[in-house]
Amino acid sequence: MKVRIASAGTGKTYALTSRFTAALAEHPPYRLAAVTFTRSAAAELKARLRERLLAIAAGRFQPSGAEDVPPEAVVRRAGALATEVLGATVTTIHGFFAELLRQNALALGLEPDFLRIDASESQQIFAEEARAYVYLNEEDDALAEVLGRLFAKRSLAAELRPQGEAAEALWAHFRAVLERYARRLGGEALGPADIELHAWRLLERAGREEALAARIRSRLARVFVDEYQDTSPLQGRVFAALEALGVEVEVVGDPKQSIYAFRNADVEVFREAMRRGEPLPPLVTSWRHDRALVRFLNRYVDWVAEERPEAFARAEAPPVEARPDAGPGRVRLQLVQGEARQDALRPYEADQLARWLQERHAEHAWRDMAVLVRSHSSVPLLVRALAAHGLPHVVVGGRGFYDLIEVRDLVHAARVALDPRGRFSLAAFLRGPFAGLDLGRVERVLAAEDPLAELERAAPEVAERVDRLVRWVQTLRPLDFFERMVRTPFLEGASYLERLEPPARANVDQLLFKLASRRYGRLEFLLRDLEDLRGSDEAGVPEGGFDAVRIYTMHGSKGLEWPVVAVFDLNRGQPDGAEPFYVRPGSGEFAAEGDPDYPRFAAEWKERERQEAYRLLYVALSRPRSRLLLSLSVQLKPDGEGLRPKFWRRTLGRTLIEEMNLAAWDALEVERLDAARLPAPKAAAAAPRRAADVDERLRAPVEPLARPPVYSPSALKAERPAPPELDDEGDVAVELEEPGVDPGLVARTVGILVHYAIGQDWGPERLQDLWNQEAVQRLTEPERTRVKTEVAQRLETYWRLLGTELPALDERDEDYAEFPLLLPTRTARLDTVWEGVIDRLYRVGDVWVLEDYKTDRELHPERYHFQLALYRRAVAAAWGIEPEARLVYLRFGEVVPLEAQLLEEAFERGTREAEEV
């Protein structure tokens, strides 16, 4: 095995491309493979290979050194190879292993066209079988979760081996559930760990059967593996077994960046390759970092290699030199110190960081700056500071992507394909871009005993679209179904994608890419994941195009780079909880709590985490190209000889300051800031108390009920067309459509932005932040102009009402914004749970007030009586209070109080109407 070390920024992808190109002189592309860890990296690598070969064919290629000169045999055929290389195996680890299995499926009794399912899907299936097993055998419910955790650790070894009675008992349960899981898949589908285990068994058998080994060698001559430091022990055994069969294996990676132990990666796999393999010259020129960064990183890796070689040793950390044209660069350590508690110092740290970023904006766009944190718990404080200073920012992996309207359109269309008679998604489908029916026809369809038969009568062309979706979902795999659904021009000659504005199209493309990376086998699992991901921390804003400071975790930043990077809250401690069992990587031995080996295995795992912390810090420090800020706040405590810093256990700040004495290094600037002398942190508008403070009964999970299981008053209102708006003469008001303006989209966007600003307590100074929202960016210029005008007017009215018609914010004793509710309702014909969000619920003295803000063009309070009645009942059921209810019409500046008796009558009337729908 050939092994190359490539430190951060030294061009390992370029080197891998060069080696692959040289191998084309000896082997055709179909006998070569390149393995990466993500589908995007695989696509980039294949694109680079093609670009290089095209440049060689055109005589435009300039080698970077002697090792980069393409062989003559490649130069002669570069044009043809540029086409042939598109058929080369350039894929992820599991894609590569799956290809091995398909080529030799009969040897293992597998179906050659077995379905690859995503890790989350296989975990879901195993979890379902575990819960069924626990229920049938009357075991403790907690056992199912423990078994699921053990299932996730299978990549740590070719075989898990229990050590002790508790582990043996756990193993017996695990094997029983694993048998259920295997029977359910029936050999027709394989998850990632299943693929790894089958690949290992295939190569183990090939080591005994020369005919099978010869078959593998005939298809595969050489394989290049990128990011080898991130492989698991089981994956490492597969590559070692390939080499033992005579396949050439070449790996590149950086042990200093092995940070994914929680995903079963083990740096010892790379180290074993270094011990046994043939070393290639390391890559030692940083094409990323300016000179100050290079000096600082060299100093850091020297210290770790000398003082903590278990994290990474000298042989794993060759010194790096700057590129010839590197700029000067700067590294800064910023310590906010004081005798106050750590939590009291952190706001000062966040405030100073925001000021530092603001100064950098004179030279760099916001998108060229990133802030890295070790833990998501550091993000809220950071976001408040950036918002207070008016810095546009986005938490990448932040919330909101899976709630985008274009994503929800596709979810509802897929649900209609699975269950065309499901009225909830059918209503959204019929009103959305796939059908575009008016409310009258939608009402008739939904009210019919057989909605599909009524749809055939009311809109036969839409019924035909539903039929096509149903046929597709029955014959296509989930990803293929989504691809066909969005790209087929069956909407009056246009596809769904063609009907979207460019930002929305980009979001749909991003969604398809994410779905492709998960490899779902069943559409139900895909849709379940999309629901679970709503409001999650996954997949926020695409990396490109949005001019805002990026906020990443250190783990999430790996593989990325920016000109300017700040690392924030380095003195935050980490949780130190215990696991129910610990597995030893490689050997597969595991001990459960209560076993004699459990304390030793736990201590070994904790030591792995401590070693990985130094590597995680290296990853963070190596992300910037020119400017790096290290930020931490430190409490000073008297120790008899004055004040000295106090550090919590397991913080990166302690590593830097106490262990490494970073403040004494000459490779960086140091600034100590006395919190007592700093200006008070700039405050954003007072944030209302949020859902985390509310009664848990308002968020309690509910059992699925009869039609509809969860509903909202706004959804019920949408099922019945509102009376037309009339002008001053009593005629139907008709709004002429301005070119390039969708009035409905404008109205929806105005409502969204106004409610968002009120919920955040944003004042006039925050309007620019509203215009940076994704909802505004996707509008046409005329639409954007109208939205900005209307939103500013509506908010101006709201701010004018505060302190006059409405209590000022500082007069309220308790204040809740965006308050979620759930209200179960059971009658003879209606068995459902109503859901919604109260715009504002607050208390002044002994009086509670419930407010709902409207941006309507006309005053029609009666349209919202049922909605406010539900809100009032939900609060009464949860807290035992009966708030006053008000509608606040922001177009007219009018506050309309609603009497309790009026709302009670509206509730009874609305419930009867809901029974009839």
PDB file of N, CA and C in Angstrom, residues 386 391-398 540-542 546 548-552:
ATOM      1  N   LEU A 386     -23.946  39.082  16.932  1.00  0.00           N
ATOM      2  CA  LEU A 386     -23.871  39.474  15.528  1.00  0.00           C
ATOM      3  C   LEU A 386     -25.110  40.276  15.133  1.00  0.00           C
ATOM      4  N   LEU A 391     -24.730  42.446  11.808  1.00  0.00           N
ATOM      5  CA  LEU A 391     -23.943  41.638  10.885  1.00  0.00           C
ATOM      6  C   LEU A 391     -24.828  40.547  10.293  1.00  0.00           C
ATOM      7  N   PRO A 392     -24.972  40.489   8.982  1.00  0.00           N
ATOM      8  CA  PRO A 392     -25.731  39.377   8.389  1.00  0.00           C
ATOM      9  C   PRO A 392     -25.003  38.063   8.658  1.00  0.00           C
ATOM     10  N   HIS A 393     -25.727  37.048   9.023  1.00  0.00           N
ATOM     11  CA  HIS A 393     -25.096  35.792   9.405  1.00  0.00           C
ATOM     12  C   HIS A 393     -26.052  34.642   9.126  1.00  0.00           C
ATOM     13  N   VAL A 394     -25.487  33.478   8.998  1.00  0.00           N
ATOM     14  CA  VAL A 394     -26.295  32.282   8.792  1.00  0.00           C
ATOM     15  C   VAL A 394     -25.607  31.120   9.492  1.00  0.00           C
ATOM     16  N   VAL A 395     -26.388  30.359  10.230  1.00  0.00           N
ATOM     17  CA  VAL A 395     -25.880  29.141  10.855  1.00  0.00           C
ATOM     18  C   VAL A 395     -26.001  28.039   9.812  1.00  0.00           C
ATOM     19  N   VAL A 396     -24.900  27.676   9.210  1.00  0.00           N
ATOM     20  CA  VAL A 396     -24.946  26.673   8.142  1.00  0.00           C
ATOM     21  C   VAL A 396     -25.248  25.332   8.794  1.00  0.00           C
ATOM     22  N   GLY A 397     -26.237  24.642   8.224  1.00  0.00           N
ATOM     23  CA  GLY A 397     -26.834  23.550   8.965  1.00  0.00           C
ATOM     24  C   GLY A 397     -27.909  24.127   9.861  1.00  0.00           C
ATOM     25  N   GLY A 398     -28.297  25.401   9.596  1.00  0.00           N
ATOM     26  CA  GLY A 398     -29.297  26.055  10.420  1.00  0.00           C
ATOM     27  C   GLY A 398     -30.703  25.623  10.055  1.00  0.00           C
ATOM     28  N   GLY A 540     -28.930  23.964   6.297  1.00  0.00           N
ATOM     29  CA  GLY A 540     -29.583  25.246   6.240  1.00  0.00           C
ATOM     30  C   GLY A 540     -29.458  25.932   4.901  1.00  0.00           C
ATOM     31  N   VAL A 541     -28.527  26.838   4.768  1.00  0.00           N
ATOM     32  CA  VAL A 541     -28.409  27.645   3.569  1.00  0.00           C
ATOM     33  C   VAL A 541     -27.264  27.122   2.725  1.00  0.00           C
ATOM     34  N   PRO A 542     -27.432  27.015   1.416  1.00  0.00           N
ATOM     35  CA  PRO A 542     -26.339  26.585   0.568  1.00  0.00           C
ATOM     36  C   PRO A 542     -25.108  27.459   0.763  1.00  0.00           C
ATOM     37  N   PHE A 546     -25.108  33.599  -0.749  1.00  0.00           N
ATOM     38  CA  PHE A 546     -25.770  34.403   0.283  1.00  0.00           C
ATOM     39  C   PHE A 546     -24.690  35.156   1.043  1.00  0.00           C
ATOM     40  N   ALA A 548     -23.315  36.522   3.810  1.00  0.00           N
ATOM     41  CA  ALA A 548     -23.479  36.552   5.262  1.00  0.00           C
ATOM     42  C   ALA A 548     -22.323  35.796   5.894  1.00  0.00           C
ATOM     43  N   VAL A 549     -22.005  36.169   7.123  1.00  0.00           N
ATOM     44  CA  VAL A 549     -21.000  35.437   7.885  1.00  0.00           C
ATOM     45  C   VAL A 549     -21.505  34.030   8.134  1.00  0.00           C
ATOM     46  N   ARG A 550     -20.665  33.035   7.872  1.00  0.00           N
ATOM     47  CA  ARG A 550     -21.033  31.636   8.097  1.00  0.00           C
ATOM     48  C   ARG A 550     -20.701  31.227   9.531  1.00  0.00           C
ATOM     49  N   ILE A 551     -21.602  30.484  10.156  1.00  0.00           N
ATOM     50  CA  ILE A 551     -21.343  29.914  11.478  1.00  0.00           C
ATOM     51  C   ILE A 551     -21.383  28.393  11.341  1.00  0.00           C
ATOM     52  N   TYR A 552     -20.284  27.762  11.668  1.00  0.00           N
ATOM     53  CA  TYR A 552     -20.146  26.311  11.552  1.00  0.00           C
ATOM     54  C   TYR A 552     -19.665  25.731  12.873  1.00  0.00           C
TER      55      TYR A 552
END
